[in-house]
C-alpha cells in the first residue's frame, strides 16, 4: 500500500506509480521538476508528493479496502488542507495505444476493454462493481456527498 511505502521512506518525497501503468521516458523527471507540493498525473495513477504533505495531510484512508475512492478521499483532504496540486490534464480524446489508455501526461493506464474493467469478466467484474459501489457509499457517508458535492468539511467517520 502507499501508506506502507510512506512509512518506509518517512522523510523522502515519493513518486508512486500504479502497477497497471507505464510512463513516458521523461515523466519522472518532469514530476520531480514541477514545483507544486503534489503532482498528479492521470489522477492518482502516478503521483509525486513531498514529504511535508504526507506529514500535514496524513496517510490514505485504508477503510476504502482494497482500493477505489481512497484517492478521491485524499484529493478532498488535500483541498481542505489548502495544498497546491499540479494536475496534469487528461486527454479528452483518449488515445488507445497497445490496448491501453494514454493521456497527454505520458501515462498509460489500464487495459482498454469496452466490455469490462481491466478485461475482467464474470465474478471478478462483479466483485469489482460491488467493491466500487461500497467504497462510493463510504465516501458519500464520510463527506456528505459525491465528489464536488460534499457538504462536510470534517469527515464523518461513524
GROMACS .gro file of N, CA and C in nm:
model
  474
    1UNK      N    1   0.083  -0.119   0.000
    1UNK     CA    2   0.000   0.000   0.000
    1UNK      C    3   0.088   0.125   0.000
    2UNK      N    4   0.028   0.234  -0.043
    2UNK     CA    5   0.101   0.361  -0.045
    2UNK      C    6   0.143   0.401   0.097
    3UNK      N    7   0.059   0.371   0.196
    3UNK     CA    8   0.093   0.406   0.333
    3UNK      C    9   0.216   0.330   0.382
    4UNK      N   10   0.228   0.205   0.344
    4UNK     CA   11   0.345   0.126   0.383
    4UNK      C   12   0.471   0.186   0.321
    5UNK      N   13   0.464   0.221   0.195
    5UNK     CA   14   0.580   0.285   0.131
    5UNK      C   15   0.616   0.413   0.204
    6UNK      N   16   0.518   0.490   0.241
    6UNK     CA   17   0.542   0.615   0.313
    6UNK      C   18   0.610   0.587   0.446
    7UNK      N   19   0.567   0.485   0.517
    7UNK     CA   20   0.629   0.453   0.646
    7UNK      C   21   0.775   0.414   0.630
    8UNK      N   22   0.807   0.350   0.519
    8UNK     CA   23   0.944   0.306   0.494
    8UNK      C   24   1.035   0.420   0.449
    9UNK      N   25   0.977   0.529   0.404
    9UNK     CA   26   1.056   0.639   0.347
    9UNK      C   27   1.019   0.772   0.413
   10UNK      N   28   0.999   0.773   0.541
   10UNK     CA   29   0.945   0.886   0.618
   10UNK      C   30   0.981   1.026   0.566
   11UNK      N   31   1.106   1.057   0.547
   11UNK     CA   32   1.146   1.195   0.516
   11UNK      C   33   1.167   1.220   0.367
   12UNK      N   34   1.132   1.127   0.284
   12UNK     CA   35   1.159   1.140   0.141
   12UNK      C   36   1.033   1.181   0.064
   13UNK      N   37   1.055   1.259  -0.043
   13UNK     CA   38   0.948   1.281  -0.139
   13UNK      C   39   0.932   1.151  -0.216
   14UNK      N   40   0.808   1.119  -0.253
   14UNK     CA   41   0.784   0.993  -0.324
   14UNK      C   42   0.716   1.017  -0.457
   15UNK      N   43   0.754   0.938  -0.556
   15UNK     CA   44   0.682   0.928  -0.682
   15UNK      C   45   0.628   0.786  -0.685
   16UNK      N   46   0.497   0.772  -0.695
   16UNK     CA   47   0.433   0.641  -0.693
   16UNK      C   48   0.358   0.618  -0.824
   17UNK      N   49   0.362   0.495  -0.869
   17UNK     CA   50   0.302   0.457  -0.997
   17UNK      C   51   0.221   0.330  -0.977
   18UNK      N   52   0.094   0.331  -1.015
   18UNK     CA   53   0.012   0.210  -1.007
   18UNK      C   54   0.073   0.100  -1.092
   19UNK      N   55   0.048  -0.024  -1.051
   19UNK     CA   56   0.109  -0.138  -1.119
   19UNK      C   57   0.051  -0.165  -1.257
   20UNK      N   58  -0.059  -0.102  -1.293
   20UNK     CA   59  -0.115  -0.123  -1.427
   20UNK      C   60  -0.087  -0.004  -1.518
   21UNK      N   61   0.018   0.071  -1.487
   21UNK     CA   62   0.054   0.189  -1.566
   21UNK      C   63   0.196   0.176  -1.621
   22UNK      N   64   0.217   0.249  -1.727
   22UNK     CA   65   0.351   0.267  -1.784
   22UNK      C   66   0.366   0.416  -1.807
   23UNK      N   67   0.490   0.466  -1.805
   23UNK     CA   68   0.511   0.610  -1.821
   23UNK      C   69   0.607   0.638  -1.936
   24UNK      N   70   0.597   0.761  -1.989
   24UNK     CA   71   0.690   0.806  -2.090
   24UNK      C   72   0.828   0.821  -2.026
   25UNK      N   73   0.933   0.820  -2.107
   25UNK     CA   74   1.069   0.821  -2.054
   25UNK      C   75   1.101   0.946  -1.971
   26UNK      N   76   1.031   1.056  -1.992
   26UNK     CA   77   1.061   1.179  -1.918
   26UNK      C   78   0.962   1.210  -1.806
   27UNK      N   79   0.867   1.122  -1.780
   27UNK     CA   80   0.762   1.151  -1.683
   27UNK      C   81   0.817   1.180  -1.544
   28UNK      N   82   0.903   1.095  -1.491
   28UNK     CA   83   0.953   1.115  -1.356
   28UNK      C   84   1.036   1.242  -1.346
   29UNK      N   85   1.118   1.268  -1.446
   29UNK     CA   86   1.197   1.392  -1.447
   29UNK      C   87   1.105   1.514  -1.443
   30UNK      N   88   1.000   1.512  -1.524
   30UNK     CA   89   0.904   1.623  -1.527
   30UNK      C   90   0.834   1.637  -1.392
   31UNK      N   91   0.799   1.525  -1.330
   31UNK     CA   92   0.732   1.531  -1.199
   31UNK      C   93   0.823   1.590  -1.093
   32UNK      N   94   0.949   1.552  -1.096
   32UNK     CA   95   1.043   1.599  -0.995
   32UNK      C   96   1.077   1.746  -1.011
   33UNK      N   97   1.066   1.801  -1.131
   33UNK     CA   98   1.096   1.943  -1.152
   33UNK      C   99   0.974   2.032  -1.135
   34UNK      N  100   0.856   1.975  -1.127
   34UNK     CA  101   0.735   2.053  -1.101
   34UNK      C  102   0.743   2.105  -0.957
   35UNK      N  103   0.718   2.233  -0.937
   35UNK     CA  104   0.738   2.294  -0.805
   35UNK      C  105   0.622   2.275  -0.708
   36UNK      N  106   0.508   2.226  -0.754
   36UNK     CA  107   0.393   2.207  -0.664
   36UNK      C  108   0.423   2.098  -0.562
   37UNK      N  109   0.366   2.108  -0.442
   37UNK     CA  110   0.388   2.004  -0.340
   37UNK      C  111   0.334   1.867  -0.383
   38UNK      N  112   0.228   1.868  -0.466
   38UNK     CA  113   0.169   1.744  -0.514
   38UNK      C  114   0.155   1.755  -0.665
   39UNK      N  115   0.196   1.650  -0.735
   39UNK     CA  116   0.178   1.641  -0.879
   39UNK      C  117   0.098   1.515  -0.906
   40UNK      N  118  -0.017   1.531  -0.972
   40UNK     CA  119  -0.100   1.417  -1.010
   40UNK      C  120  -0.095   1.403  -1.161
   41UNK      N  121  -0.060   1.287  -1.207
   41UNK     CA  122  -0.062   1.259  -1.349
   41UNK      C  123  -0.160   1.145  -1.371
   42UNK      N  124  -0.264   1.172  -1.446
   42UNK     CA  125  -0.371   1.075  -1.467
   42UNK      C  126  -0.432   1.039  -1.332
   43UNK      N  127  -0.469   1.143  -1.259
   43UNK     CA  128  -0.524   1.122  -1.125
   43UNK      C  129  -0.417   1.069  -1.033
   44UNK      N  130  -0.453   0.974  -0.948
   44UNK     CA  131  -0.355   0.913  -0.859
   44UNK      C  132  -0.294   0.788  -0.917
   45UNK      N  133  -0.300   0.770  -1.050
   45UNK     CA  134  -0.234   0.656  -1.113
   45UNK      C  135  -0.083   0.671  -1.105
   46UNK      N  136  -0.038   0.793  -1.114
   46UNK     CA  137   0.103   0.825  -1.097
   46UNK      C  138   0.107   0.961  -1.029
   47UNK      N  139   0.174   0.970  -0.915
   47UNK     CA  140   0.177   1.097  -0.845
   47UNK      C  141   0.306   1.115  -0.768
   48UNK      N  142   0.337   1.242  -0.740
   48UNK     CA  143   0.453   1.276  -0.658
   48UNK      C  144   0.403   1.364  -0.545
   49UNK      N  145   0.441   1.328  -0.423
   49UNK     CA  146   0.408   1.411  -0.307
   49UNK      C  147   0.533   1.439  -0.227
   50UNK      N  148   0.544   1.561  -0.185
   50UNK     CA  149   0.654   1.600  -0.099
   50UNK      C  150   0.630   1.545   0.042
   51UNK      N  151   0.737   1.519   0.114
   51UNK     CA  152   0.728   1.460   0.247
   51UNK      C  153   0.642   1.543   0.340
   52UNK      N  154   0.649   1.675   0.330
   52UNK     CA  155   0.572   1.760   0.422
   52UNK      C  156   0.421   1.747   0.399
   53UNK      N  157   0.379   1.709   0.279
   53UNK     CA  158   0.237   1.687   0.253
   53UNK      C  159   0.189   1.565   0.329
   54UNK      N  160   0.269   1.457   0.322
   54UNK     CA  161   0.233   1.336   0.396
   54UNK      C  162   0.221   1.368   0.546
   55UNK      N  163   0.310   1.453   0.596
   55UNK     CA  164   0.308   1.487   0.738
   55UNK      C  165   0.185   1.568   0.774
   56UNK      N  166   0.146   1.662   0.689
   56UNK     CA  167   0.034   1.750   0.724
   56UNK      C  168  -0.103   1.691   0.692
   57UNK      N  169  -0.115   1.615   0.585
   57UNK     CA  170  -0.245   1.561   0.543
   57UNK      C  171  -0.266   1.421   0.599
   58UNK      N  172  -0.159   1.348   0.621
   58UNK     CA  173  -0.170   1.214   0.677
   58UNK      C  174  -0.171   1.105   0.571
   59UNK      N  175  -0.200   0.986   0.616
   59UNK     CA  176  -0.198   0.870   0.529
   59UNK      C  177  -0.331   0.855   0.454
   60UNK      N  178  -0.329   0.769   0.355
   60UNK     CA  179  -0.451   0.734   0.283
   60UNK      C  180  -0.542   0.654   0.375
   61UNK      N  181  -0.673   0.671   0.361
   61UNK     CA  182  -0.771   0.602   0.443
   61UNK      C  183  -0.785   0.458   0.393
   62UNK      N  184  -0.733   0.365   0.471
   62UNK     CA  185  -0.732   0.225   0.430
   62UNK      C  186  -0.867   0.157   0.449
   63UNK      N  187  -0.966   0.229   0.500
   63UNK     CA  188  -1.100   0.173   0.509
   63UNK      C  189  -1.163   0.160   0.370
   64UNK      N  190  -1.107   0.229   0.272
   64UNK     CA  191  -1.151   0.212   0.134
   64UNK      C  192  -1.077   0.089   0.078
   65UNK      N  193  -1.111  -0.027   0.130
   65UNK     CA  194  -1.039  -0.150   0.101
   65UNK      C  195  -1.103  -0.224  -0.015
   66UNK      N  196  -1.027  -0.287  -0.100
   66UNK     CA  197  -0.882  -0.283  -0.112
   66UNK      C  198  -0.833  -0.163  -0.192
   67UNK      N  199  -0.927  -0.094  -0.256
   67UNK     CA  200  -0.892   0.025  -0.335
   67UNK      C  201  -1.022   0.091  -0.380
   68UNK      N  202  -1.008   0.195  -0.457
   68UNK     CA  203  -1.119   0.270  -0.516
   68UNK      C  204  -1.177   0.368  -0.414
   69UNK      N  205  -1.171   0.495  -0.449
   69UNK     CA  206  -1.217   0.610  -0.372
   69UNK      C  207  -1.118   0.653  -0.264
   70UNK      N  208  -1.013   0.578  -0.235
   70UNK     CA  209  -0.912   0.626  -0.141
   70UNK      C  210  -0.841   0.747  -0.200
   71UNK      N  211  -0.824   0.749  -0.332
   71UNK     CA  212  -0.759   0.864  -0.397
   71UNK      C  213  -0.853   0.985  -0.400
   72UNK      N  214  -0.982   0.963  -0.421
   72UNK     CA  215  -1.080   1.071  -0.419
   72UNK      C  216  -1.087   1.132  -0.278
   73UNK      N  217  -1.085   1.047  -0.178
   73UNK     CA  218  -1.083   1.091  -0.040
   73UNK      C  219  -0.959   1.175  -0.011
   74UNK      N  220  -0.844   1.130  -0.058
   74UNK     CA  221  -0.720   1.204  -0.033
   74UNK      C  222  -0.721   1.339  -0.105
   75UNK      N  223  -0.774   1.339  -0.226
   75UNK     CA  224  -0.784   1.465  -0.301
   75UNK      C  225  -0.870   1.565  -0.223
   76UNK      N  226  -0.978   1.519  -0.163
   76UNK     CA  227  -1.064   1.605  -0.081
   76UNK      C  228  -0.987   1.661   0.037
   77UNK      N  229  -0.911   1.576   0.102
   77UNK     CA  230  -0.832   1.619   0.217
   77UNK      C  231  -0.722   1.718   0.177
   78UNK      N  232  -0.660   1.699   0.060
   78UNK     CA  233  -0.562   1.795   0.009
   78UNK      C  234  -0.626   1.931  -0.011
   79UNK      N  235  -0.745   1.930  -0.071
   79UNK     CA  236  -0.817   2.055  -0.098
   79UNK      C  237  -0.849   2.127   0.032
   80UNK      N  238  -0.902   2.054   0.131
   80UNK     CA  239  -0.937   2.115   0.259
   80UNK      C  240  -0.814   2.168   0.333
   81UNK      N  241  -0.700   2.106   0.311
   81UNK     CA  242  -0.575   2.150   0.375
   81UNK      C  243  -0.510   2.265   0.300
   82UNK      N  244  -0.566   2.300   0.184
   82UNK     CA  245  -0.511   2.411   0.106
   82UNK      C  246  -0.381   2.378   0.035
   83UNK      N  247  -0.357   2.250   0.009
   83UNK     CA  248  -0.234   2.208  -0.058
   83UNK      C  249  -0.244   2.233  -0.208
   84UNK      N  250  -0.144   2.299  -0.263
   84UNK     CA  251  -0.140   2.323  -0.408
   84UNK      C  252  -0.115   2.190  -0.480
   85UNK      N  253  -0.197   2.164  -0.582
   85UNK     CA  254  -0.184   2.041  -0.659
   85UNK      C  255  -0.165   2.078  -0.806
   86UNK      N  256  -0.060   2.024  -0.865
   86UNK     CA  257  -0.040   2.038  -1.008
   86UNK      C  258  -0.098   1.913  -1.072
   87UNK      N  259  -0.207   1.930  -1.145
   87UNK     CA  260  -0.273   1.814  -1.204
   87UNK      C  261  -0.256   1.817  -1.354
   88UNK      N  262  -0.182   1.721  -1.402
   88UNK     CA  263  -0.159   1.715  -1.546
   88UNK      C  264  -0.288   1.670  -1.612
   89UNK      N  265  -0.331   1.739  -1.714
   89UNK     CA  266  -0.465   1.715  -1.770
   89UNK      C  267  -0.477   1.579  -1.836
   90UNK      N  268  -0.600   1.530  -1.831
   90UNK     CA  269  -0.633   1.409  -1.905
   90UNK      C  270  -0.673   1.452  -2.045
   91UNK      N  271  -0.643   1.369  -2.138
   91UNK     CA  272  -0.678   1.396  -2.277
   91UNK      C  273  -0.827   1.369  -2.294
   92UNK      N  274  -0.907   1.469  -2.337
   92UNK     CA  275  -1.049   1.442  -2.355
   92UNK      C  276  -1.075   1.340  -2.466
   93UNK      N  277  -0.985   1.331  -2.560
   93UNK     CA  278  -0.993   1.229  -2.665
   93UNK      C  279  -0.891   1.121  -2.629
   94UNK      N  280  -0.932   1.026  -2.550
   94UNK     CA  281  -0.839   0.923  -2.503
   94UNK      C  282  -0.784   0.846  -2.622
   95UNK      N  283  -0.653   0.842  -2.629
   95UNK     CA  284  -0.585   0.769  -2.735
   95UNK      C  285  -0.568   0.625  -2.689
   96UNK      N  286  -0.610   0.532  -2.771
   96UNK     CA  287  -0.593   0.391  -2.739
   96UNK      C  288  -0.465   0.345  -2.806
   97UNK      N  289  -0.369   0.304  -2.725
   97UNK     CA  290  -0.239   0.261  -2.777
   97UNK      C  291  -0.204   0.127  -2.715
   98UNK      N  292  -0.180   0.030  -2.797
   98UNK     CA  293  -0.143  -0.103  -2.749
   98UNK      C  294  -0.245  -0.156  -2.650
   99UNK      N  295  -0.371  -0.126  -2.671
   99UNK     CA  296  -0.476  -0.176  -2.584
   99UNK      C  297  -0.484  -0.107  -2.450
  100UNK      N  298  -0.422   0.009  -2.437
  100UNK     CA  299  -0.422   0.081  -2.310
  100UNK      C  300  -0.460   0.227  -2.334
  101UNK      N  301  -0.509   0.294  -2.230
  101UNK     CA  302  -0.548   0.435  -2.240
  101UNK      C  303  -0.426   0.522  -2.210
  102UNK      N  304  -0.397   0.617  -2.300
  102UNK     CA  305  -0.282   0.704  -2.277
  102UNK      C  306  -0.327   0.850  -2.276
  103UNK      N  307  -0.285   0.922  -2.173
  103UNK     CA  308  -0.315   1.064  -2.163
  103UNK      C  309  -0.195   1.147  -2.203
  104UNK      N  310  -0.211   1.279  -2.216
  104UNK     CA  311  -0.102   1.367  -2.261
  104UNK      C  312   0.011   1.378  -2.160
  105UNK      N  313  -0.011   1.334  -2.036
  105UNK     CA  314   0.094   1.340  -1.935
  105UNK      C  315   0.200   1.234  -1.959
  106UNK      N  316   0.178   1.146  -2.056
  106UNK     CA  317   0.272   1.039  -2.082
  106UNK      C  318   0.242   0.914  -2.004
  107UNK      N  319   0.130   0.910  -1.933
  107UNK     CA  320   0.092   0.794  -1.853
  107UNK      C  321   0.001   0.704  -1.937
  108UNK      N  322   0.031   0.577  -1.937
  108UNK     CA  323  -0.054   0.478  -1.999
  108UNK      C  324  -0.116   0.399  -1.885
  109UNK      N  325  -0.249   0.392  -1.882
  109UNK     CA  326  -0.316   0.336  -1.765
  109UNK      C  327  -0.419   0.231  -1.805
  110UNK      N  328  -0.409   0.118  -1.741
  110UNK     CA  329  -0.512   0.016  -1.753
  110UNK      C  330  -0.524  -0.047  -1.889
  111UNK      N  331  -0.593  -0.156  -1.893
  111UNK     CA  332  -0.617  -0.226  -2.019
  111UNK      C  333  -0.747  -0.174  -2.078
  112UNK      N  334  -0.742  -0.127  -2.199
  112UNK     CA  335  -0.863  -0.077  -2.264
  112UNK      C  336  -0.949  -0.196  -2.304
  113UNK      N  337  -1.070  -0.198  -2.257
  113UNK     CA  338  -1.162  -0.305  -2.290
  113UNK      C  339  -1.303  -0.249  -2.279
  114UNK      N  340  -1.372  -0.232  -2.391
  114UNK     CA  341  -1.505  -0.172  -2.387
  114UNK      C  342  -1.609  -0.258  -2.313
  115UNK      N  343  -1.580  -0.385  -2.289
  115UNK     CA  344  -1.677  -0.474  -2.225
  115UNK      C  345  -1.657  -0.494  -2.075
  116UNK      N  346  -1.552  -0.437  -2.018
  116UNK     CA  347  -1.531  -0.457  -1.876
  116UNK      C  348  -1.404  -0.390  -1.829
  117UNK      N  349  -1.396  -0.366  -1.700
  117UNK     CA  350  -1.280  -0.302  -1.641
  117UNK      C  351  -1.160  -0.396  -1.643
  118UNK      N  352  -1.048  -0.348  -1.696
  118UNK     CA  353  -0.922  -0.423  -1.699
  118UNK      C  354  -0.934  -0.559  -1.766
  119UNK      N  355  -1.034  -0.575  -1.849
  119UNK     CA  356  -1.053  -0.704  -1.914
  119UNK      C  357  -1.120  -0.808  -1.826
  120UNK      N  358  -1.167  -0.766  -1.707
  120UNK     CA  359  -1.230  -0.858  -1.614
  120UNK      C  360  -1.369  -0.894  -1.664
  121UNK      N  361  -1.408  -1.017  -1.635
  121UNK     CA  362  -1.540  -1.066  -1.673
  121UNK      C  363  -1.598  -1.147  -1.555
  122UNK      N  364  -1.723  -1.178  -1.564
  122UNK     CA  365  -1.787  -1.269  -1.469
  122UNK      C  366  -1.776  -1.224  -1.325
  123UNK      N  367  -1.738  -1.319  -1.238
  123UNK     CA  368  -1.733  -1.293  -1.094
  123UNK      C  369  -1.631  -1.186  -1.057
  124UNK      N  370  -1.519  -1.181  -1.128
  124UNK     CA  371  -1.418  -1.080  -1.099
  124UNK      C  372  -1.473  -0.940  -1.128
  125UNK      N  373  -1.544  -0.924  -1.238
  125UNK     CA  374  -1.606  -0.796  -1.271
  125UNK      C  375  -1.716  -0.762  -1.170
  126UNK      N  376  -1.794  -0.861  -1.129
  126UNK     CA  377  -1.899  -0.839  -1.029
  126UNK      C  378  -1.838  -0.795  -0.896
  127UNK      N  379  -1.726  -0.859  -0.855
  127UNK     CA  380  -1.656  -0.820  -0.733
  127UNK      C  381  -1.612  -0.674  -0.743
  128UNK      N  382  -1.552  -0.638  -0.856
  128UNK     CA  383  -1.508  -0.500  -0.876
  128UNK      C  384  -1.624  -0.403  -0.863
  129UNK      N  385  -1.736  -0.433  -0.927
  129UNK     CA  386  -1.852  -0.343  -0.923
  129UNK      C  387  -1.907  -0.330  -0.781
  130UNK      N  388  -1.912  -0.440  -0.705
  130UNK     CA  389  -1.958  -0.435  -0.566
  130UNK      C  390  -1.864  -0.352  -0.479
  131UNK      N  391  -1.735  -0.374  -0.496
  131UNK     CA  392  -1.635  -0.301  -0.417
  131UNK      C  393  -1.639  -0.153  -0.449
  132UNK      N  394  -1.647  -0.121  -0.576
  132UNK     CA  395  -1.653   0.019  -0.618
  132UNK      C  396  -1.777   0.087  -0.558
  133UNK      N  397  -1.891   0.021  -0.564
  133UNK     CA  398  -2.015   0.079  -0.510
  133UNK      C  399  -2.007   0.094  -0.358
  134UNK      N  400  -1.952  -0.005  -0.289
  134UNK     CA  401  -1.940   0.004  -0.143
  134UNK      C  402  -1.850   0.120  -0.103
  135UNK      N  403  -1.739   0.138  -0.172
  135UNK     CA  404  -1.648   0.247  -0.139
  135UNK      C  405  -1.705   0.382  -0.179
  136UNK      N  406  -1.783   0.386  -0.285
  136UNK     CA  407  -1.853   0.509  -0.322
  136UNK      C  408  -1.948   0.550  -0.210
  137UNK      N  409  -2.024   0.455  -0.158
  137UNK     CA  410  -2.117   0.485  -0.049
  137UNK      C  411  -2.043   0.526   0.078
  138UNK      N  412  -1.929   0.465   0.104
  138UNK     CA  413  -1.847   0.506   0.218
  138UNK      C  414  -1.804   0.650   0.202
  139UNK      N  415  -1.761   0.688   0.082
  139UNK     CA  416  -1.720   0.826   0.055
  139UNK      C  417  -1.837   0.923   0.080
  140UNK      N  418  -1.953   0.889   0.030
  140UNK     CA  419  -2.071   0.974   0.047
  140UNK      C  420  -2.105   0.991   0.195
  141UNK      N  421  -2.098   0.883   0.273
  141UNK     CA  422  -2.125   0.892   0.417
  141UNK      C  423  -2.019   0.978   0.487
  142UNK      N  424  -1.894   0.959   0.448
  142UNK     CA  425  -1.783   1.029   0.513
  142UNK      C  426  -1.786   1.179   0.486
  143UNK      N  427  -1.818   1.218   0.362
  143UNK     CA  428  -1.809   1.359   0.324
  143UNK      C  429  -1.944   1.426   0.297
  144UNK      N  430  -2.053   1.351   0.306
  144UNK     CA  431  -2.185   1.411   0.289
  144UNK      C  432  -2.222   1.438   0.145
  145UNK      N  433  -2.164   1.367   0.052
  145UNK     CA  434  -2.199   1.382  -0.089
  145UNK      C  435  -2.091   1.328  -0.179
  146UNK      N  436  -2.124   1.323  -0.307
  146UNK     CA  437  -2.029   1.279  -0.409
  146UNK      C  438  -1.921   1.385  -0.430
  147UNK      N  439  -1.809   1.350  -0.497
  147UNK     CA  440  -1.705   1.449  -0.524
  147UNK      C  441  -1.763   1.575  -0.588
  148UNK      N  442  -1.718   1.689  -0.540
  148UNK     CA  443  -1.761   1.822  -0.582
  148UNK      C  444  -1.902   1.856  -0.535
  149UNK      N  445  -1.964   1.768  -0.454
  149UNK     CA  446  -2.096   1.794  -0.396
  149UNK      C  447  -2.094   1.771  -0.245
  150UNK      N  448  -1.974   1.759  -0.187
  150UNK     CA  449  -1.960   1.729  -0.045
  150UNK      C  450  -2.018   1.842   0.040
  151UNK      N  451  -2.080   1.805   0.151
  151UNK     CA  452  -2.136   1.903   0.244
  151UNK      C  453  -2.050   1.919   0.369
  152UNK      N  454  -1.965   1.820   0.400
  152UNK     CA  455  -1.887   1.823   0.523
  152UNK      C  456  -1.746   1.873   0.497
  153UNK      N  457  -1.694   1.953   0.591
  153UNK     CA  458  -1.553   1.993   0.585
  153UNK      C  459  -1.471   1.914   0.687
  154UNK      N  460  -1.541   1.841   0.772
  154UNK     CA  461  -1.477   1.748   0.866
  154UNK      C  462  -1.539   1.613   0.837
  155UNK      N  463  -1.458   1.510   0.816
  155UNK     CA  464  -1.516   1.381   0.778
  155UNK      C  465  -1.597   1.319   0.890
  156UNK      N  466  -1.706   1.255   0.851
  156UNK     CA  467  -1.786   1.176   0.944
  156UNK      C  468  -1.735   1.034   0.935
  157UNK      N  469  -1.677   0.986   1.041
  157UNK     CA  470  -1.617   0.852   1.041
  157UNK      C  471  -1.698   0.751   1.119
  158UNK      N  472  -1.827   0.776   1.135
  158UNK     CA  473  -1.911   0.686   1.213
  158UNK      C  474  -1.962   0.571   1.132
   0.00000   0.00000   0.00000
